[in-house]
Amino acid sequence: MKMGVLSNRICREDLKPGDHIYSWRYAYIYAHHGIYIGEGKVIHFTQSQGGREIGTGTVLDRVIFSSSSSEASNCAACGDQSGRCGVISSCLDCFLADCELYLFQYAVSPALFLAKPRGGTCTIAASDPTSEVLHRASFLLHNGFGVYHLFKNNCEDFAIYCKTGLLVITRISVGRSGQATSLLAGASAIVSSPLRYLTTSFSGLAAVGYGMYCFSRLVSDIGVRRDVEKVAVEMLVSASAGCQET
């Protein structure tokens, strides 16, 4: 295991059921997340097919598609998953798609959280017991996790919900994903910080921008936000079904 500030890499032999794992894709542009359930299997959320997905309309959608095992070749363990979408179960090899394995960290200190240069690798929120994590993942495997949305309902949102049971209850904000909040935090630090007028030097602008980036990441973390609440997985699925009917 190679866990630290710069890397959360983990060996397969160190995995435990209920672990939230991820794998970087496209030269570390995007990471695909899932829940390891044991015996070499991973439950994860993939972007829907048939035009039902909600993306960005940009090249980022192509990156998201590349993270889906639906594009993987026929696997002896998983079978043909080319027509599958939503919450699926795959072997670890199909999930990783020849990329490295990393472990998402929970209950980290604010200092360690801010020391991580990239979002989507850890959270201040604590994980629930393994039995609850596996129950949520298994229940959602059979009942779905709604419609994929890059910023509000993606694979990292799925894994974080399985681990914590926490949902964002406001409709106007980004979801639980650390990757999404980091992207928005970076954009906000560049274009909307009023503190940028306090300095004209490059180093000063860089310091102000990075400070705003870190602050935005911190206040957007699922373990800090106040617009979240614990929701039972059965209630989540029931509410989603009701919204689809209306």
CSV table of C-alpha atoms in Angstrom, one decimal:
chain,number,residue,atom,x,y,z
A,1,MET,CA,0.0,0.0,0.0
A,2,LYS,CA,1.3,3.5,-1.0
A,3,MET,CA,-1.0,5.8,0.9
A,4,GLY,CA,0.1,9.4,1.5
A,5,VAL,CA,-0.5,13.0,0.5
A,6,LEU,CA,0.3,12.6,-3.1
A,7,SER,CA,-0.9,9.0,-3.7
A,8,ASN,CA,-3.7,6.8,-2.5
A,9,ARG,CA,-2.5,3.8,-4.4
A,10,ILE,CA,-3.4,0.4,-2.9
A,11,CYS,CA,-2.6,-3.2,-3.8
A,12,ARG,CA,-5.4,-5.6,-4.6
A,13,GLU,CA,-4.4,-7.9,-1.8
A,14,ASP,CA,-5.1,-5.0,0.7
A,15,LEU,CA,-8.7,-4.5,-0.5
A,16,LYS,CA,-11.5,-5.1,1.9
A,17,PRO,CA,-15.3,-5.4,1.1
A,18,GLY,CA,-16.9,-2.0,1.4
A,19,ASP,CA,-13.8,-0.1,0.2
A,20,HIS,CA,-14.4,2.9,-2.0
A,21,ILE,CA,-11.9,2.5,-4.9
A,22,TYR,CA,-11.2,4.6,-7.9
A,23,SER,CA,-8.9,4.5,-11.0
A,24,TRP,CA,-7.6,7.5,-12.9
A,25,ARG,CA,-8.4,7.7,-16.7
A,26,TYR,CA,-7.1,9.8,-19.6
A,27,ALA,CA,-3.8,10.9,-18.0
A,28,TYR,CA,-5.3,11.7,-14.6
A,29,ILE,CA,-8.0,13.9,-16.1
A,30,TYR,CA,-10.9,11.9,-14.6
A,31,ALA,CA,-11.3,9.1,-12.1
A,32,HIS,CA,-13.9,6.3,-12.2
A,33,HIS,CA,-15.2,5.3,-8.7
A,34,GLY,CA,-16.9,2.2,-7.3
A,35,ILE,CA,-17.5,0.0,-4.2
A,36,TYR,CA,-15.5,-3.1,-3.8
A,37,ILE,CA,-17.8,-5.9,-2.6
A,38,GLY,CA,-15.3,-8.7,-2.3
A,39,GLU,CA,-14.3,-11.8,-4.4
A,40,GLY,CA,-12.9,-9.5,-7.1
A,41,LYS,CA,-16.1,-7.7,-7.8
A,42,VAL,CA,-16.9,-4.0,-7.9
A,43,ILE,CA,-20.3,-2.3,-8.0
A,44,HIS,CA,-20.2,1.1,-9.8
A,45,PHE,CA,-22.3,3.7,-11.6
A,46,THR,CA,-21.8,4.1,-15.4
A,47,GLN,CA,-23.1,6.7,-17.8
A,48,SER,CA,-26.4,5.6,-19.4
A,49,GLN,CA,-26.8,4.7,-23.0
A,50,GLY,CA,-29.5,5.6,-25.5
A,51,GLY,CA,-29.4,9.3,-25.1
A,52,ARG,CA,-30.7,9.3,-21.5
A,53,GLU,CA,-27.5,10.7,-20.0
A,54,ILE,CA,-27.1,14.3,-18.9
A,55,GLY,CA,-23.6,15.5,-19.8
A,56,THR,CA,-21.8,18.7,-20.6
A,57,GLY,CA,-22.0,18.7,-24.4
A,58,THR,CA,-18.2,19.0,-24.4
A,59,VAL,CA,-15.2,16.7,-24.9
A,60,LEU,CA,-15.6,15.8,-21.2
A,61,ASP,CA,-18.5,13.6,-22.1
A,62,ARG,CA,-16.1,11.5,-24.2
A,63,VAL,CA,-13.9,11.1,-21.1
A,64,ILE,CA,-16.8,10.0,-19.0
A,65,PHE,CA,-17.8,7.4,-21.7
A,66,SER,CA,-14.3,6.0,-21.6
A,67,SER,CA,-14.8,5.2,-17.9
A,68,SER,CA,-17.7,3.0,-18.5
A,69,SER,CA,-17.1,-0.8,-18.7
A,70,SER,CA,-19.9,-0.9,-21.3
A,71,GLU,CA,-17.1,-0.2,-23.8
A,72,ALA,CA,-15.0,-3.0,-22.5
A,73,SER,CA,-14.5,-6.2,-24.5
A,74,ASN,CA,-16.3,-9.4,-23.6
A,75,CYS,CA,-14.9,-10.6,-20.3
A,76,ALA,CA,-15.0,-14.3,-19.2
A,77,ALA,CA,-15.9,-13.2,-15.7
A,78,CYS,CA,-18.4,-10.4,-16.5
A,79,GLY,CA,-19.8,-11.5,-19.9
A,80,ASP,CA,-20.8,-9.0,-22.5
A,81,GLN,CA,-21.5,-5.7,-20.7
A,82,SER,CA,-21.7,-3.6,-23.9
A,83,GLY,CA,-25.5,-3.1,-23.5
A,84,ARG,CA,-25.5,-2.5,-19.8
A,85,CYS,CA,-25.6,0.9,-18.0
A,86,GLY,CA,-26.5,2.6,-14.7
A,87,VAL,CA,-25.4,0.6,-11.6
A,88,ILE,CA,-23.6,-2.5,-12.6
A,89,SER,CA,-21.3,-5.2,-11.2
A,90,SER,CA,-18.0,-5.9,-12.8
A,91,CYS,CA,-14.8,-7.8,-12.1
A,92,LEU,CA,-11.9,-5.7,-10.8
A,93,ASP,CA,-10.0,-6.0,-14.1
A,94,CYS,CA,-12.9,-4.6,-16.1
A,95,PHE,CA,-13.4,-1.8,-13.6
A,96,LEU,CA,-9.8,-0.8,-13.7
A,97,ALA,CA,-9.5,-1.0,-17.5
A,98,ASP,CA,-5.7,-1.5,-17.3
A,99,CYS,CA,-5.3,1.5,-15.0
A,100,GLU,CA,-3.9,1.7,-11.4
A,101,LEU,CA,-6.0,1.0,-8.3
A,102,TYR,CA,-6.5,3.7,-5.6
A,103,LEU,CA,-8.4,3.9,-2.3
A,104,PHE,CA,-10.7,6.8,-1.5
A,105,GLN,CA,-10.1,8.0,2.1
A,106,TYR,CA,-12.7,8.9,4.7
A,107,ALA,CA,-12.6,10.8,8.0
A,108,VAL,CA,-9.4,12.6,7.0
A,109,SER,CA,-8.4,15.8,8.9
A,110,PRO,CA,-9.0,19.2,7.3
A,111,ALA,CA,-5.2,19.6,7.1
A,112,LEU,CA,-4.8,16.4,5.1
A,113,PHE,CA,-7.8,17.2,3.0
A,114,LEU,CA,-6.4,20.6,2.0
A,115,ALA,CA,-2.9,19.0,1.4
A,116,LYS,CA,-4.3,16.9,-1.3
A,117,PRO,CA,-3.8,18.7,-4.6
A,118,ARG,CA,-6.7,17.0,-6.4
A,119,GLY,CA,-10.3,16.6,-5.4
A,120,GLY,CA,-12.1,13.2,-5.6
A,121,THR,CA,-9.5,11.4,-3.4
A,122,CYS,CA,-10.8,11.8,0.1
A,123,THR,CA,-13.4,13.5,2.4
A,124,ILE,CA,-13.7,14.7,5.9
A,125,ALA,CA,-17.0,12.7,6.3
A,126,ALA,CA,-16.8,9.4,8.1
A,127,SER,CA,-17.8,6.1,6.5
A,128,ASP,CA,-20.6,4.0,7.8
A,129,PRO,CA,-20.1,0.4,8.9
A,130,THR,CA,-19.2,-2.1,6.1
A,131,SER,CA,-22.5,-3.9,6.4
A,132,GLU,CA,-24.5,-0.7,5.6
A,133,VAL,CA,-22.1,0.2,2.7
A,134,LEU,CA,-22.6,-3.2,1.1
A,135,HIS,CA,-26.4,-3.1,1.6
A,136,ARG,CA,-26.7,0.2,-0.1
A,137,ALA,CA,-24.5,-0.9,-3.0
A,138,SER,CA,-26.4,-4.1,-3.5
A,139,PHE,CA,-29.8,-2.4,-3.2
A,140,LEU,CA,-28.8,0.2,-5.8
A,141,LEU,CA,-27.4,-2.5,-8.1
A,142,HIS,CA,-31.0,-3.9,-8.4
A,143,ASN,CA,-32.9,-0.7,-8.2
A,144,GLY,CA,-30.7,2.0,-9.8
A,145,PHE,CA,-29.3,5.3,-8.8
A,146,GLY,CA,-31.2,7.7,-11.0
A,147,VAL,CA,-29.9,9.4,-14.2
A,148,TYR,CA,-26.2,10.1,-14.6
A,149,HIS,CA,-25.2,13.7,-14.4
A,150,LEU,CA,-21.6,14.9,-14.6
A,151,PHE,CA,-21.9,17.5,-11.8
A,152,LYS,CA,-24.7,16.2,-9.6
A,153,ASN,CA,-25.0,12.4,-9.9
A,154,ASN,CA,-21.9,10.7,-11.1
A,155,CYS,CA,-19.9,7.6,-10.2
A,156,GLU,CA,-18.1,9.3,-7.3
A,157,ASP,CA,-21.5,10.6,-5.9
A,158,PHE,CA,-22.7,6.9,-6.0
A,159,ALA,CA,-19.7,5.6,-4.1
A,160,ILE,CA,-19.9,8.4,-1.5
A,161,TYR,CA,-23.6,7.8,-0.9
A,162,CYS,CA,-22.9,4.1,-0.5
A,163,LYS,CA,-20.2,4.9,2.1
A,164,THR,CA,-22.1,7.6,4.0
A,165,GLY,CA,-25.8,7.6,3.1
A,166,LEU,CA,-25.5,11.4,2.7
A,167,LEU,CA,-27.5,13.2,0.0
A,168,VAL,CA,-27.4,16.9,-1.1
A,169,ILE,CA,-30.9,18.2,-0.5
A,170,THR,CA,-30.7,21.4,-2.4
A,171,ARG,CA,-31.2,21.4,-6.2
A,172,ILE,CA,-29.1,24.4,-7.1
A,173,SER,CA,-25.7,23.1,-5.9
A,174,VAL,CA,-23.2,20.6,-7.1
A,175,GLY,CA,-23.4,17.0,-5.8
A,176,ARG,CA,-21.1,15.1,-3.5
A,177,SER,CA,-18.3,14.5,-6.0
A,178,GLY,CA,-15.0,15.9,-5.1
A,179,GLN,CA,-13.9,16.0,-8.7
A,180,ALA,CA,-16.9,18.2,-9.7
A,181,THR,CA,-16.4,20.6,-6.8
A,182,SER,CA,-12.7,20.9,-7.6
A,183,LEU,CA,-13.4,21.7,-11.2
A,184,LEU,CA,-15.9,24.4,-10.1
A,185,ALA,CA,-13.6,25.6,-7.3
A,186,GLY,CA,-10.8,26.1,-9.8
A,187,ALA,CA,-13.0,28.1,-12.2
A,188,SER,CA,-14.3,30.2,-9.4
A,189,ALA,CA,-10.8,30.9,-8.1
A,190,ILE,CA,-9.8,32.2,-11.5
A,191,VAL,CA,-12.7,34.4,-12.5
A,192,SER,CA,-14.7,35.4,-9.5
A,193,SER,CA,-12.4,36.1,-6.6
A,194,PRO,CA,-12.6,39.8,-5.6
A,195,LEU,CA,-9.3,39.4,-3.9
A,196,ARG,CA,-7.5,39.3,-7.2
A,197,TYR,CA,-7.7,43.1,-7.3
A,198,LEU,CA,-5.4,43.3,-4.2
A,199,THR,CA,-2.3,42.2,-6.2
A,200,THR,CA,-1.0,42.5,-9.7
A,201,SER,CA,2.0,40.2,-9.5
A,202,PHE,CA,1.9,36.7,-10.9
A,203,SER,CA,3.0,35.1,-7.6
A,204,GLY,CA,0.4,37.1,-5.7
A,205,LEU,CA,-2.4,36.2,-8.1
A,206,ALA,CA,-1.3,32.5,-7.9
A,207,ALA,CA,-1.4,32.6,-4.1
A,208,VAL,CA,-4.8,34.3,-4.0
A,209,GLY,CA,-6.2,31.9,-6.6
A,210,TYR,CA,-4.9,28.8,-4.8
A,211,GLY,CA,-6.2,30.0,-1.5
A,212,MET,CA,-9.7,30.5,-3.0
A,213,TYR,CA,-9.5,27.1,-4.6
A,214,CYS,CA,-8.7,25.4,-1.3
A,215,PHE,CA,-11.4,27.3,0.6
A,216,SER,CA,-14.0,26.4,-2.1
A,217,ARG,CA,-13.0,22.7,-2.0
A,218,LEU,CA,-13.2,22.6,1.8
A,219,VAL,CA,-16.6,24.2,2.2
A,220,SER,CA,-18.0,22.0,-0.6
A,221,ASP,CA,-16.9,18.8,1.0
A,222,ILE,CA,-19.7,16.4,2.0
A,223,GLY,CA,-18.3,16.3,5.5
A,224,VAL,CA,-18.5,20.0,6.0
A,225,ARG,CA,-21.6,21.1,4.0
A,226,ARG,CA,-24.9,21.8,5.8
A,227,ASP,CA,-27.2,21.1,2.8
A,228,VAL,CA,-26.9,17.3,3.2
A,229,GLU,CA,-28.9,14.7,5.2
A,230,LYS,CA,-28.9,11.0,5.8
A,231,VAL,CA,-31.3,9.2,3.6
A,232,ALA,CA,-32.1,5.5,3.7
A,233,VAL,CA,-31.5,3.7,0.5
A,234,GLU,CA,-35.0,2.4,0.3
A,235,MET,CA,-36.4,5.9,0.6
A,236,LEU,CA,-34.0,7.2,-2.0
A,237,VAL,CA,-35.1,4.6,-4.6
A,238,SER,CA,-38.8,5.2,-3.7
A,239,ALA,CA,-38.4,8.9,-4.1
A,240,SER,CA,-36.6,8.5,-7.4
A,241,ALA,CA,-39.3,6.2,-8.7
A,242,GLY,CA,-42.0,8.8,-7.7
A,243,CYS,CA,-40.2,11.6,-9.6
A,244,GLN,CA,-39.9,9.5,-12.7
A,245,GLU,CA,-43.7,8.7,-12.6
A,246,THR,CA,-44.5,12.4,-12.4
